[in-house]
Amino acid sequence: MSFKKKVALVFGVTGQDGSYLSKLLLKKNYQVHGIKRRSSTRNTERIDDIYEDINEAKNFYLHYSDLSDGLSIYHLIKKINPDEIYNLAAQSHVAVSFEIPEHTMIINTLGTLKILESIKIINPKIKFYQAGTSEMFGSSPPPQNENTPFYPISPYAISKLSAYWITINYRESYKIFACNGILFNHESPLRGETFVTQKIIKGLINIKLGKQKKLYLGNIYSKRDWGHAEDFVEAMWKMLQQKKPDDYVISTGKQYSVKDFIDISAIKLNMPITWRGVGLKEKAYLNDKVVIEIKLKYFRPSEVSSLKGNYNKAKKLLKWKPKYDIHSLIDDMINNEIDNFD
Ligand code: NAP
Ligand code: F7E
């Protein structure tokens, strides 16, 4: 008996989640097509190792496109005619979305619409995953689950909430198998350097090794529910293997402040820091030297202060639960950073 290999198309393949998801799909024997955008510098570092494995490379193809380019999206979907599409591409930085709100909406909202409209015209049987976010809950207090009212408070969150509703609208109007993952923060050694966890890990290690004097941060009292990207991409795949399309919260159910994340990381790195001062004057000291300072420029015009997800629905229906906790996540990020240090 021969089985047809499943084909997946991943928008945002060069990002953190795109890399973990591609590896997962290749392990599951999919043929994976990824969309990368034109960049003046190399933007494939996170997926270069897939090419190094010749066996996997046979199942892995990259194509140029951009979420702003509706015609190229349409033609690629028509040419590849995948079984599943994962839309992980986005302007994904919340603070940056206040600086480039129009671009954020064009890419995150209209980009999603362009993919769904292409699916509708070309082949409504293609399954679709949309990368939704806990930022959509915004000011709604924790714990947040699928029934928590949304209250987005950044251009990023609003762009993603609009894409969330477009996804539901295409599911209900055209019977497309379209799912929203409502994913809480997830990190990994592949996390972008301007997100707070990676900034903290790299900053502390640089300070420990004498390559950097200080780390400058914004609001260290906001609280997040941090998981590992490797766990979270598995939930994306599981959503598209269900009998019916639906939306799911994916989280760890545990909450820590940014300051907790710093303290746990510092202990693991054997850096006994102490905190003194309040507000913008709060500083962390290591052996009486200031190593962390607070800078107004890293504060956002409005801040999501407290996120903690309830993933009971995913646990029950997807049989999903996280394998990593905050400690194994930080260990993975630290070990990887130290291994790669030159
Ligand atoms: P990421 O590392 O920032 O990756 C974003 C990806 O989108 C990159 O491949 C990027 O390409 C691509 N991209 C950006 N603009 C594009 C455009 N105009 N056209 C085509 N591709 C474009 O993000 P991530 O952490 O992997 O997150 C994946 C998705 O989940 C994003 O949609 C994000 O908003 C969402 N999300 C993330 C989290 C989280 O905690 N990580 C939580 C909830 C939801 P380049 O590599 O060229 O920049
Ligand atoms: O900030 C605070 C900042 O930028 C976390 C994205 O993947 O997850 C991510 O969005 C917290 C915030 O992630 C700095 O104010 C303090 O309270 O790492 P972040 P985020 O904004 O939560 C959601 C779920 C997504 O969907 C997004 O795509 O840390 N913070 N000082 C700082 N944040 C940054 N970036 N830099 C600082 O210096």
Short mmCIF file of C-alpha atoms in Angstrom, two decimals, residues 4 11 30 36 46-47 62 64 78 159 165 201 221 226 232 235 259 265 271 288:
data_model
loop_
_atom_site.label_atom_id
_atom_site.label_comp_id
_atom_site.label_asym_id
_atom_site.label_seq_id
_atom_site.Cartn_x
_atom_site.Cartn_y
_atom_site.Cartn_z
CA LYS A 4 0.68 10.02 -0.50
CA PHE A 11 4.61 31.23 5.78
CA TYR A 30 5.76 15.79 5.16
CA LYS A 36 10.96 33.44 2.71
CA ARG A 46 17.32 29.22 11.61
CA ILE A 47 16.68 26.69 8.84
CA LEU A 62 11.99 27.48 -0.23
CA TYR A 64 10.27 33.84 -2.36
CA LYS A 78 -1.98 27.21 -6.79
CA SER A 159 -3.91 43.31 13.69
CA TRP A 165 -11.90 36.98 13.09
CA ILE A 201 19.97 35.51 28.42
CA TYR A 221 7.06 43.98 36.42
CA TRP A 226 6.41 31.55 28.95
CA PHE A 232 3.96 24.91 20.96
CA ALA A 235 -0.01 21.97 19.19
CA LYS A 259 12.17 40.29 36.95
CA SER A 265 18.54 33.12 34.81
CA MET A 271 25.62 35.56 39.01
CA ASP A 288 28.62 46.23 43.70
#
